[in-house]
Coordinates of C-alpha atoms and ligand atoms in Angstrom, one line a residue:
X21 CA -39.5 38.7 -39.1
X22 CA -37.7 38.6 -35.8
X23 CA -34.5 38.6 -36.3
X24 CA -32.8 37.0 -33.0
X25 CA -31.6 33.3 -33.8
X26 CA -33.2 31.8 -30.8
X27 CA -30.6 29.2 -29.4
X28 CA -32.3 25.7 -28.1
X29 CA -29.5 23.5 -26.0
X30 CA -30.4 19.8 -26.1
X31 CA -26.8 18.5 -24.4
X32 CA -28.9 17.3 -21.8
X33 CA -31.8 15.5 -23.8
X34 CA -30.2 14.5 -27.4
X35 CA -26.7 15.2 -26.8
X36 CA -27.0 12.6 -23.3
X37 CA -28.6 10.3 -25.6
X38 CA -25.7 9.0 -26.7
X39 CA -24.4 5.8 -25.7
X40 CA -21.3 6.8 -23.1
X41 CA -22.5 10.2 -22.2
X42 CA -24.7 9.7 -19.5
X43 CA -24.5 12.1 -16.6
X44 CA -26.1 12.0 -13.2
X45 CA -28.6 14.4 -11.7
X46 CA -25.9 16.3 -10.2
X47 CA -24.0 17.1 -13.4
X48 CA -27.0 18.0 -15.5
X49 CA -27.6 20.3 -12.8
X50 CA -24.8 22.0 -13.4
X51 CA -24.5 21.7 -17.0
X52 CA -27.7 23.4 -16.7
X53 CA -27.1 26.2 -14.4
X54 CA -23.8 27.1 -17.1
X55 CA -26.1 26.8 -20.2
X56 CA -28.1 29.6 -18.6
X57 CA -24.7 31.9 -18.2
X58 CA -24.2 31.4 -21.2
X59 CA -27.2 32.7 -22.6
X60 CA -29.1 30.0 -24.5
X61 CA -32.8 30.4 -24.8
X62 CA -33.9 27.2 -23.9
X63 CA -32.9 24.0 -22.3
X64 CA -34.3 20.9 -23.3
X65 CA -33.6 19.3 -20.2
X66 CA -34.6 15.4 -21.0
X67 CA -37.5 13.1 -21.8
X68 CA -39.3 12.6 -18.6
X69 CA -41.4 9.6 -19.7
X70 CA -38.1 7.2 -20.6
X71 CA -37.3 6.9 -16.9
X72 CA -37.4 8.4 -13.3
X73 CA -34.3 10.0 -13.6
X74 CA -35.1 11.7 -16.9
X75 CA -38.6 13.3 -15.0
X76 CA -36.3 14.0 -12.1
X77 CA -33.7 16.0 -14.1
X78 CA -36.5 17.8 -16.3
X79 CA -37.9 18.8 -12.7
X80 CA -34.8 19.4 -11.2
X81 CA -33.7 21.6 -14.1
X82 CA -36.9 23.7 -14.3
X83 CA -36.8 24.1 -10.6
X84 CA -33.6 24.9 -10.0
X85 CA -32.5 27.1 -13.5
X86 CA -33.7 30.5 -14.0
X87 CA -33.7 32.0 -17.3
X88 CA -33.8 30.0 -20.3
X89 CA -37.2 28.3 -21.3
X90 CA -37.0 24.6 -20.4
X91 CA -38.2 21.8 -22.3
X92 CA -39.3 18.4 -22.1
X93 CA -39.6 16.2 -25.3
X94 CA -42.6 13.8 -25.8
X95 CA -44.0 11.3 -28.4
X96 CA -47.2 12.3 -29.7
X97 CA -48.9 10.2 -26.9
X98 CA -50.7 11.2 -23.8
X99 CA -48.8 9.6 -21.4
X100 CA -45.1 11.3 -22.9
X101 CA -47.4 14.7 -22.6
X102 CA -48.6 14.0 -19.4
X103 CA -45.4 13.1 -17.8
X104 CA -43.3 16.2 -19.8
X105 CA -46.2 18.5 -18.5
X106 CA -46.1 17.1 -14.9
X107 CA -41.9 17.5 -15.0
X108 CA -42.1 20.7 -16.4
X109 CA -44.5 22.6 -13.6
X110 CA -42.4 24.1 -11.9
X111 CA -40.8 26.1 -14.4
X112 CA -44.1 27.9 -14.9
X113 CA -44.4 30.5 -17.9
X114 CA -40.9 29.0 -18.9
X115 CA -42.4 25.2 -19.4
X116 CA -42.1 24.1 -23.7
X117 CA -43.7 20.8 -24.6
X118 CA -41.6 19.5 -27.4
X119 CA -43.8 16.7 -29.4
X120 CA -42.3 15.3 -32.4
X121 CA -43.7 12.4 -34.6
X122 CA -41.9 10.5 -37.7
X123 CA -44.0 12.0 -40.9
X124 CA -41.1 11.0 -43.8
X125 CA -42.8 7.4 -46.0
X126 CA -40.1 5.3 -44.4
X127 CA -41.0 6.4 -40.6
X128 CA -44.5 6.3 -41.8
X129 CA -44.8 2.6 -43.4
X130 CA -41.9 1.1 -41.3
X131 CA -41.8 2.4 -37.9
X132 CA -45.4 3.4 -37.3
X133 CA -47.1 1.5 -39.7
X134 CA -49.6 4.4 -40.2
X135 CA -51.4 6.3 -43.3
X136 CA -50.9 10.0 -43.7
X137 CA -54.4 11.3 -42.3
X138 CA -53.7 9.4 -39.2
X139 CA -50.1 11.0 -38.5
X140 CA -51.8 14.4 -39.1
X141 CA -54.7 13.3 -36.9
X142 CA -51.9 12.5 -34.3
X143 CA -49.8 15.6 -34.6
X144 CA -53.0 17.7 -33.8
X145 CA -54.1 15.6 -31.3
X146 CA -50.5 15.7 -29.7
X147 CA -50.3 19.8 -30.0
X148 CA -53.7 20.3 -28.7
X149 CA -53.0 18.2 -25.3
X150 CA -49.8 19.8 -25.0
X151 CA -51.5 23.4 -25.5
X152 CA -54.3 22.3 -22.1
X153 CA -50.6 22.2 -20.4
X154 CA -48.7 24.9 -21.7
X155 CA -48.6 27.8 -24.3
X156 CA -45.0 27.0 -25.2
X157 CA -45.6 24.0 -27.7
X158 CA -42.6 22.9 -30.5
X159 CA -43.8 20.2 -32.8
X160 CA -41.1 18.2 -34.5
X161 CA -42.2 16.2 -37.9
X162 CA -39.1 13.6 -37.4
X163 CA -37.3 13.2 -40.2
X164 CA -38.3 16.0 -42.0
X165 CA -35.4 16.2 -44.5
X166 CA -36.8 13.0 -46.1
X167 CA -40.1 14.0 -45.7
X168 CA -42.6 14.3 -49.2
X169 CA -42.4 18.4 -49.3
X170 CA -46.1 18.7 -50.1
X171 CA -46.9 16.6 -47.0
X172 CA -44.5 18.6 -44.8
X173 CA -46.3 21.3 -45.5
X174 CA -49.5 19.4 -44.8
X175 CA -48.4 18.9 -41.1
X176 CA -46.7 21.3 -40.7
X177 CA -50.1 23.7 -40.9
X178 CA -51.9 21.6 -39.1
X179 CA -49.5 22.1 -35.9
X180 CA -49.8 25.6 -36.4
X181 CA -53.4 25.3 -36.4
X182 CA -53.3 23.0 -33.6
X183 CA -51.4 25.7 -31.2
X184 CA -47.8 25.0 -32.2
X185 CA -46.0 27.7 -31.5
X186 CA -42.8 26.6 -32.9
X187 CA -41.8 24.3 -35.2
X188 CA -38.6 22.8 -35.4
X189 CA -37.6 20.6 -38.8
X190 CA -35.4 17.9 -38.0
X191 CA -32.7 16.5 -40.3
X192 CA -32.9 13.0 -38.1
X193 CA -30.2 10.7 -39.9
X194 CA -28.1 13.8 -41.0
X195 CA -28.9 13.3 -44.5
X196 CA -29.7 16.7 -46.1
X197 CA -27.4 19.0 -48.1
X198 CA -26.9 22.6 -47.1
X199 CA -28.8 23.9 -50.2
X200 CA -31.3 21.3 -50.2
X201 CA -31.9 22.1 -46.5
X202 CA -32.3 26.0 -47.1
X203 CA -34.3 25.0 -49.6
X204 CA -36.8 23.1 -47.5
X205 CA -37.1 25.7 -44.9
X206 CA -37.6 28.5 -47.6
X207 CA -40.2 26.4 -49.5
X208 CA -42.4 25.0 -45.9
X209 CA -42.4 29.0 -45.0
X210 CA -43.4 30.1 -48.1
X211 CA -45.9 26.9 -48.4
X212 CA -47.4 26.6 -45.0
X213 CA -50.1 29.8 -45.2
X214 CA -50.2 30.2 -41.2
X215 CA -46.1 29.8 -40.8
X216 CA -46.1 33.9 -40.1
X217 CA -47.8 32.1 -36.6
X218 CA -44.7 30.2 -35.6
X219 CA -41.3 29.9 -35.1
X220 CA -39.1 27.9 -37.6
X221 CA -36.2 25.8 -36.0
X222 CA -33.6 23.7 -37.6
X223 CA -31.9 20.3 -35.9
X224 CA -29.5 18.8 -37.8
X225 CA -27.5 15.5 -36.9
X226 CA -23.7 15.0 -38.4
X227 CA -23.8 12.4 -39.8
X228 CA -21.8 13.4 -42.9
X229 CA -20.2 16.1 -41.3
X230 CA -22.7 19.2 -42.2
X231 CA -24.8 19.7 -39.6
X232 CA -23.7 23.7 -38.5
X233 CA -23.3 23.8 -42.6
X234 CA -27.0 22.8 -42.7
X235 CA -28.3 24.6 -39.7
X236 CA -26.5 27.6 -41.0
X237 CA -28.7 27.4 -44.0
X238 CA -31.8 27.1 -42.4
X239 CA -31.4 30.4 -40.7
X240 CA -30.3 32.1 -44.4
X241 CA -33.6 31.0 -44.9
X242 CA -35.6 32.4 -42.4
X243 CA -35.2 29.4 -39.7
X244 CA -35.4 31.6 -35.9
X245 CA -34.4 29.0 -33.9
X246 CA -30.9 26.3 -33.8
X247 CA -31.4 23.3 -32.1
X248 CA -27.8 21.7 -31.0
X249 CA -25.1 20.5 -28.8
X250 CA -22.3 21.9 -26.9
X251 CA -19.3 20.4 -28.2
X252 CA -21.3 18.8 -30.7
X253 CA -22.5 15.5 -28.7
X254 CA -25.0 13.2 -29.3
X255 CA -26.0 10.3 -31.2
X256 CA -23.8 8.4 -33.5
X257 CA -21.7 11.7 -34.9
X258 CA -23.8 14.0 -32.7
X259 CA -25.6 16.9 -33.1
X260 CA -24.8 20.4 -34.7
X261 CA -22.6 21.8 -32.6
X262 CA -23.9 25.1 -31.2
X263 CA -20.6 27.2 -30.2
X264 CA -19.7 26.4 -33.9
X265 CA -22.9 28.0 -35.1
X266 CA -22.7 30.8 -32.4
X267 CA -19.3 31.3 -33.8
X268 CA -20.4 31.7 -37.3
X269 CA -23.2 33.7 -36.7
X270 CA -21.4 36.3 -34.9
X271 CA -18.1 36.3 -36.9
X272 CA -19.8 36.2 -40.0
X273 CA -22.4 38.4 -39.1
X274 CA -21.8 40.8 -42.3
X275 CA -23.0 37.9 -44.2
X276 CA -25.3 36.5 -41.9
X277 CA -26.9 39.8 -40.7
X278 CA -29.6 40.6 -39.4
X279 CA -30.0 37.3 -38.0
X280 CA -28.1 37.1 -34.4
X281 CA -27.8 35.4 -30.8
X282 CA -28.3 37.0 -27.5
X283 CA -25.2 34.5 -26.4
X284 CA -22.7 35.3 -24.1
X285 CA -19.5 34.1 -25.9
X286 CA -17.4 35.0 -23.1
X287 CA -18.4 31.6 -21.3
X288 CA -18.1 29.7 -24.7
X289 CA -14.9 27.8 -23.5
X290 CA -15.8 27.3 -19.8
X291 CA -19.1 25.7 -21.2
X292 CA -17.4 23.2 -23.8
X293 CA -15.1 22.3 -21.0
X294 CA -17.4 21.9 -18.4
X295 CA -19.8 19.5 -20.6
X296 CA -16.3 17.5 -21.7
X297 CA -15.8 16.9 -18.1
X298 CA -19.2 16.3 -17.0
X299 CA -20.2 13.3 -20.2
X300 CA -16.8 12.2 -20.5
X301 CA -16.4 13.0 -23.9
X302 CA -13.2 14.2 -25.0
X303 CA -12.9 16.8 -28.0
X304 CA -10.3 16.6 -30.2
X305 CA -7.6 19.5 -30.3
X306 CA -8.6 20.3 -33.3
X307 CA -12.0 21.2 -32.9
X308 CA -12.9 24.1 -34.1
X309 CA -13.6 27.1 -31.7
X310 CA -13.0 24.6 -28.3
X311 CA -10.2 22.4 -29.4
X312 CA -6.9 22.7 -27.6
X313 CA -5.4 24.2 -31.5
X314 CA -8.1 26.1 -32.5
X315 CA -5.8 29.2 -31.9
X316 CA -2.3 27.4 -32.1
X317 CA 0.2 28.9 -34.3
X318 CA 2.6 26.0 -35.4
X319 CA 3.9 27.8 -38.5
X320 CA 6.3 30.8 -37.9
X321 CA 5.0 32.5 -41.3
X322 CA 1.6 32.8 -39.0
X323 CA 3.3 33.6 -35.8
X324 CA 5.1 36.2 -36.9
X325 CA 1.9 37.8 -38.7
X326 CA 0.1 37.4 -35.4
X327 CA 2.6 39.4 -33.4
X328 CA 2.3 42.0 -36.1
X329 CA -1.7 42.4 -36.4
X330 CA -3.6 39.4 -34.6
X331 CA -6.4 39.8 -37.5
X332 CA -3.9 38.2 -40.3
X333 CA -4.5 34.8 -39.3
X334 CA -7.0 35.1 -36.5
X335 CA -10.6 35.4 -37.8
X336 CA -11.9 35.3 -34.1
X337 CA -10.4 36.7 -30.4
X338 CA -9.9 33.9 -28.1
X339 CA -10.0 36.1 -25.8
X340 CA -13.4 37.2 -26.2
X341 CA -14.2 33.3 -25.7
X342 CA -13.2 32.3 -22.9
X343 CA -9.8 31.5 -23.5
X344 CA -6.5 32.3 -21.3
X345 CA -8.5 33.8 -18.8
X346 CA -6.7 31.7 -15.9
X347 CA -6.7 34.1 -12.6
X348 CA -3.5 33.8 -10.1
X349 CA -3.4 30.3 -9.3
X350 CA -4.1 29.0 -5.6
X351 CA -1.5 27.2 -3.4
X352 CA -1.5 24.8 -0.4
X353 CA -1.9 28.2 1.7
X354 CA -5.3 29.5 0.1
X355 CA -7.7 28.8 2.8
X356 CA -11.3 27.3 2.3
X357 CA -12.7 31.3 2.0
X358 CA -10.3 31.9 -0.9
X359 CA -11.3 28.2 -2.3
X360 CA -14.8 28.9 -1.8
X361 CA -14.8 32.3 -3.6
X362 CA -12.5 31.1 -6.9
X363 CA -15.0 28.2 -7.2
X364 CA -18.1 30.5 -7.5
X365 CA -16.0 33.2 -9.4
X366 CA -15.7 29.6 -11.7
X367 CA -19.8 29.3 -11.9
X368 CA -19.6 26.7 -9.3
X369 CA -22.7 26.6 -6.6
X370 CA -21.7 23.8 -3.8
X371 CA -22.9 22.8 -1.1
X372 CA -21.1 23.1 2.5
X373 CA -20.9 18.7 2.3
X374 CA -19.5 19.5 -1.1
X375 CA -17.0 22.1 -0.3
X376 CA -15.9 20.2 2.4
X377 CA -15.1 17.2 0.3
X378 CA -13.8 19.8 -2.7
X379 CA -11.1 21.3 0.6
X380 CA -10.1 18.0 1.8
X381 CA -8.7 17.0 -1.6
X382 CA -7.4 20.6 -2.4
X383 CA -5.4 20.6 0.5
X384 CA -4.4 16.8 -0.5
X385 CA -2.7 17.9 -3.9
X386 CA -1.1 21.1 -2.8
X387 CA 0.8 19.1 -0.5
X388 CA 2.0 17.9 -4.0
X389 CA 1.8 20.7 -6.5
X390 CA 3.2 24.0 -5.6
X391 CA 0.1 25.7 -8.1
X392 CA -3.4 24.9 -8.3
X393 CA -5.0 26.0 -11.6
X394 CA -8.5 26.8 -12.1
X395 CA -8.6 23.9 -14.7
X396 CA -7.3 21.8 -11.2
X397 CA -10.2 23.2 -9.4
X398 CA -13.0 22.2 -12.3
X399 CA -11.6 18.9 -12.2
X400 CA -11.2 18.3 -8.5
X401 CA -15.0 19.5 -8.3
X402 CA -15.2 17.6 -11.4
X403 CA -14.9 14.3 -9.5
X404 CA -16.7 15.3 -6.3
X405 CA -20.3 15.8 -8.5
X406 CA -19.5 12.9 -10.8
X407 CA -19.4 10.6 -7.7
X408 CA -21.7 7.6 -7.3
X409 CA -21.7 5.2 -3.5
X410 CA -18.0 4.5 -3.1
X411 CA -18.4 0.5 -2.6
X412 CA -14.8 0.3 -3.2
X413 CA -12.1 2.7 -2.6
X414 CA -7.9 3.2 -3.0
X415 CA -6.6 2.6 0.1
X416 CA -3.1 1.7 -0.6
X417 CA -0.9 1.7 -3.6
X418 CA 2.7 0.9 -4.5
X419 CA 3.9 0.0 -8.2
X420 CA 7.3 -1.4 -9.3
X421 CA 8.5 -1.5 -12.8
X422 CA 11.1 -0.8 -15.3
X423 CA 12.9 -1.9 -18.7
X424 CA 13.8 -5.1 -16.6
X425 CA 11.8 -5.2 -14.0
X426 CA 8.4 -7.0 -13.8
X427 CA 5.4 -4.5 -13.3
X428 CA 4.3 -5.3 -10.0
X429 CA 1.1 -3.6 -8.1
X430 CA 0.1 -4.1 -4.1
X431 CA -3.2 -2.4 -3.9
X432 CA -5.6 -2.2 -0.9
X433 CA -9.1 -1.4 -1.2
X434 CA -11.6 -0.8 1.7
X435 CA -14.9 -2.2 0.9
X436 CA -17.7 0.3 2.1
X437 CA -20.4 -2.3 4.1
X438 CA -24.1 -1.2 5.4
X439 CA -23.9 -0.5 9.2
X440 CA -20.0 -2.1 9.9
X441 CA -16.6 -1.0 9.7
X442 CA -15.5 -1.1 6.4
X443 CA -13.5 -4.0 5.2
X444 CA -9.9 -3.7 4.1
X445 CA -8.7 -6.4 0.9
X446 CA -5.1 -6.4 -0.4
X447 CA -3.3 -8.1 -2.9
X448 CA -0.7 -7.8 -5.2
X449 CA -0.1 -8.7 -9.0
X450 CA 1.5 -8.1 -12.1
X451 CA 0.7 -7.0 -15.7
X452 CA 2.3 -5.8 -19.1
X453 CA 2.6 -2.8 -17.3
X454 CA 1.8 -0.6 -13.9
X455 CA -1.3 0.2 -15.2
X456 CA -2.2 -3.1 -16.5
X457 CA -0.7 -4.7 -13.3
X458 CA -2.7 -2.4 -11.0
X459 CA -6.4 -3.3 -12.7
X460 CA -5.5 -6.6 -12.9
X461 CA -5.0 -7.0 -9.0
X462 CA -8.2 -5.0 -8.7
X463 CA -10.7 -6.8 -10.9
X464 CA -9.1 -10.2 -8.9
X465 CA -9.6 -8.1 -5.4
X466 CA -13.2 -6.9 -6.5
X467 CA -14.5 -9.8 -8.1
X468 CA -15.3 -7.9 -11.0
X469 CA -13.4 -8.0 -14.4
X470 CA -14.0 -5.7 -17.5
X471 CA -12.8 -5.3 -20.8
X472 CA -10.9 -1.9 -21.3
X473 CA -11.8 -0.4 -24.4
X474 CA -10.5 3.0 -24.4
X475 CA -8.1 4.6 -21.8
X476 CA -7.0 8.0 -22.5
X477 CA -4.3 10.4 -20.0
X478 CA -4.4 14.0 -20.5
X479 CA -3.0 16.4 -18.1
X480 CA -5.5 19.2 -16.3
X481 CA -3.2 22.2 -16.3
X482 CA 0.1 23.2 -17.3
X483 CA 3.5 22.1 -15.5
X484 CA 5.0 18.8 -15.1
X485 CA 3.7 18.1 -11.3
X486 CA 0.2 19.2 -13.7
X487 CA -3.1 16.6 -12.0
X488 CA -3.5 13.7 -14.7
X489 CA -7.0 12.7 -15.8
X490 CA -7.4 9.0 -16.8
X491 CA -10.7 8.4 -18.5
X492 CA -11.4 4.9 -19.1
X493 CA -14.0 3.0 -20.7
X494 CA -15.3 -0.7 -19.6
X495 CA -17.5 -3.4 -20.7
X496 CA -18.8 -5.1 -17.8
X497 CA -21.2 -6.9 -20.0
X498 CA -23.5 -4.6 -19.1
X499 CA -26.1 -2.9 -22.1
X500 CA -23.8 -0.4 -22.5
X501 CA -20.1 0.4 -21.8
X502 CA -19.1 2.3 -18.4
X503 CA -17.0 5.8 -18.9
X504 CA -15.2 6.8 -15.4
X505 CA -12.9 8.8 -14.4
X506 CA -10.1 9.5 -11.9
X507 CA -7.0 12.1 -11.2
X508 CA -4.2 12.7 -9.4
X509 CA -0.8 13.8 -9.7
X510 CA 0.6 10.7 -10.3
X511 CA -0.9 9.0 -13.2
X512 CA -0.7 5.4 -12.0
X513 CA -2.9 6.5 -9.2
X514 CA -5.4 8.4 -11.5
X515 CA -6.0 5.4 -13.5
X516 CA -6.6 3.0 -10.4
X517 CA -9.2 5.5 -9.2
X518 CA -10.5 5.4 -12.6
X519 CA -10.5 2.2 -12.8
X520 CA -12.5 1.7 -9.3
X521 CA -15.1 4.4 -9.9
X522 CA -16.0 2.4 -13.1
X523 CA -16.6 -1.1 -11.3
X524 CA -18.0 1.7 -8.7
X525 CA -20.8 2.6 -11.3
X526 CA -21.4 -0.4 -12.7
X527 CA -22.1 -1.7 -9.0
X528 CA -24.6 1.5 -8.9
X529 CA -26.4 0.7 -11.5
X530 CA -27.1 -2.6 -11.2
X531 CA -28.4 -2.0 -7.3
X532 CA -30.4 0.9 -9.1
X533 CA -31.9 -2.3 -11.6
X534 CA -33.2 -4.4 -8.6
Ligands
KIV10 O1 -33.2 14.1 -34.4 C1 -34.5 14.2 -34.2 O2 -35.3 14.1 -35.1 C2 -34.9 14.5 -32.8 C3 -36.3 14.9 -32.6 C4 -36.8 14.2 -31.4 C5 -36.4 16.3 -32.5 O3 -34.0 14.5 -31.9
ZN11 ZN1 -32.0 14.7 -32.8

């Protein structure tokens, strides 16, 4: 057996699946292009038959990316295989058609309403038309986990007979145990007489917290392939999060060994980061490998072991992930050449519009911070990709308040309008507080109120003057809630840009409904 652990990204398809995540073209792109520094093996890029922005990113992506395989997932129908297939050309020899069809009796008699035979009659058909595209074909029985054994193993051959060259067994509702998982993959390998002709891969969902623990146990037994997220996004309690199972496979590689990854774990942190900033979702500090604790010392007992010898309380080398790596910073004297080079030093590949845009704002806060971190930088670039049509912008802002004051906000927006000079709006208003006061006045100058239902303030770098993030998240009634986000140095400000590029994208995306 092969011993490399093949590692099989889907941040962009599964992980971007989740409701709040979504990311433009532009971001996936470069969510993409840092996937392939650091080393997966492929990149399941989207589902190109859901919409036209899913085929554009899957074609984008296999276009654009050099390196990692790239996939694009499909039902066992034609038209998902046609439309993955067409999305995937331009990657060539790098192209995977990943089919997948429900095979466990609930999927079966509730969501498809079909016998045994014809699932199996489906799956081949499925591989076969994926095979006339590609050789690269993964075939997923959904819901594996909770699939009769003696029929997973049914399918299961079949797809290998069919021309799957990998087959990946999905634990769909995060339902399996770690040693009931193992024990799946051990018994389907041992079962399935042509599985010598494929390779096994594991995808397991988190739903009660196991999914590394389960996908961990899959490669014990003999799984070649992880399916997961960066930072562990994706539906309900996401996916298993692959710099945890990178992580584990490499630290615990005595145990583990001879399975192993080709990844670079050098770009581990940059990635996580990158990927928080790009989906909007947060990870918690104390997340293990990427969180903001995962190497804090609070305890002096600990601290004081550290200083002695690092390896009494330090199983892993931050260092050797990506953490404190932060070069000299910049100041309001760096000159667009110096930005230019930090930013691709950072993995950043800009355009000359973009870098323009990313210069004019650089120059902007070091006229207010005497440092500009490289955590600054990702963010400012951050916002510049993340954009959608500016319909309304901050033009003005002033904010009173106190303990006895009444929080007061005068805001002026410019109104971008096709073909004539933009219009200017102001008004002023109050609230329970600046923040509160400054929304209010511009939902009431925009027409367009929200319901807030998270808001969260972190600061990009280190220092008091540091750039505040405000992430918000609205209801505009819309199907699903709208995550924006905004910075500056002054935090009322960040959360009024915040604010504006959420009615800003909801604006987008109902011009992009008509
Ligand atoms: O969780 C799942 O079963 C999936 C399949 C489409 C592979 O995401
Ligand atoms: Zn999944």
């Amino acid at each position: 057996m092969n011993d490399k652990v093949l590692i099989f990204d889907t941040t962009l398809r599964d992980g971007e699946q989740c409701p709040g995540a979504s990311m433009n073209l532009r971001q996936k792109l470069e969510v993409a292009r840092q996937l392939a520094r650091l080393g997966v093996d492929i990149i399941e890029a989207g589902f190109p038959v859901i919409s036209e922005g899913d085929f554009e990113s899957v074609k984008t992506v296999a276009t654009q990316v050099r390196g990692p395989i790239i996939a694009g997932l499909a039902r066992c129908v034609p038209k998902d295989i046609d439309a993955a297939a067409a999305a995937l050309k331009p990657a060539g020899k790098r192209a995977r058609i990943h089919v997948f069809l429900g095979t466990s009796k609930i999927h079966r008699d509730f969501k498809l309403g079909k016998a045994r035979a014809e699932i199996i009659r489906l799956a081949i058909e499925g591989v076969k038309r994926a095979r006339k595209y590609v050789r690269d074909v993964e075939f997923s029985p959904e819901d594996a986990s909770r699939t009769e054994l003696d029929f997973l193993i049914e399918i299961v051959e079949a797809a290998i007979g069919a021309g799957a060259t990998t087959i990946n067994m999905p634990d769909t509702v995060g339902y399996a145990t770690p040693e009931e998982h193992g024990r799946m993959f051990a018994e389907v390998i041992r079962g399935a007489k042509n599985s010598g002709d494929a390779i096994f891969s594991c995808h397991c969902h988190n739903d009660l917290g196991l999914a590394v623990a389960n996908s961990l146990s899959a490669v014990r037994n003999g799984a070649r392939q992880v399916e997961g997220t960066i930072n562990g996004i994706g539906e309900r309690a996401g996916n298993a999060a692959l710099e945890e199972v990178i992580m584990s496979l490499h630290t615990r590689r005595d145990f583990f060994v001879p399975a192993h990854t080709n990844a670079r774990l050098k770009e581990i942190v940059k990635t996580s980061r990158l990927v928080t900033r790009m989906c909007g979702f947060v990870v918690q500090r104390n997340k293990a490998i990427v969180g903001d604790n995962a190497f804090a010392h609070g305890a002096g007992i600990h601290q004081d072991g550290i200083l002695k010898k690092r390896e009494t309380y330090e199983i892993m080398d931050p260092v050797a992930i990506g953490w404190g790596t932060t070069e000299l910073p910049l100041t309001k004297h760096s000159g667009r050449h110096a930005l230019a080079i930090r930013l691709k030093h950072l993995g950043y590949e800009l355009d000359k519009e973009e870098l323009d845009a990313v210069f004019a704002r650089f120059k902007g806060i070091g006229d207010r911070k005497k440092f500009i971190y490289d955590d600054d930088l990702a963010t400012l670039v951050g916002d510049r990709i993340s954009e959608v049509a500016e319909i309304w912008a901050l033009d003005y802002l002033s904010v009173t308040s106190g303990n006895q004051t009444v929080p007061t906000a005068t805001v002026r927006l410019k109104k971008s309008q096709r073909g004539k000079e933009p219009l200017m709006m102001q008004d002023a208003g109050t609230g329970d507080g600046p923040v509160d006061a400054s929304f209010r006045t511009i939902e009431r100058l925009t027409g367009k109120r929200g319901k807030l239902l998270d808001y969260q303030l972190r600061a990009v770098s280190q220092g008091k003057d540091a750039i505040g993030e405000v992430t918000v998240k609205v209801d505009f009634g819309d199907k699903v809630p709208v995550t924006a986000k905004g910075s500056s140095t002054d935090i009322i400000e960040a959360s009024a840009h915040a604010y504006l590029n959420a009615i800003n994208r909801t604006l987008a995306f109902a011009t992009s409904k008509k």
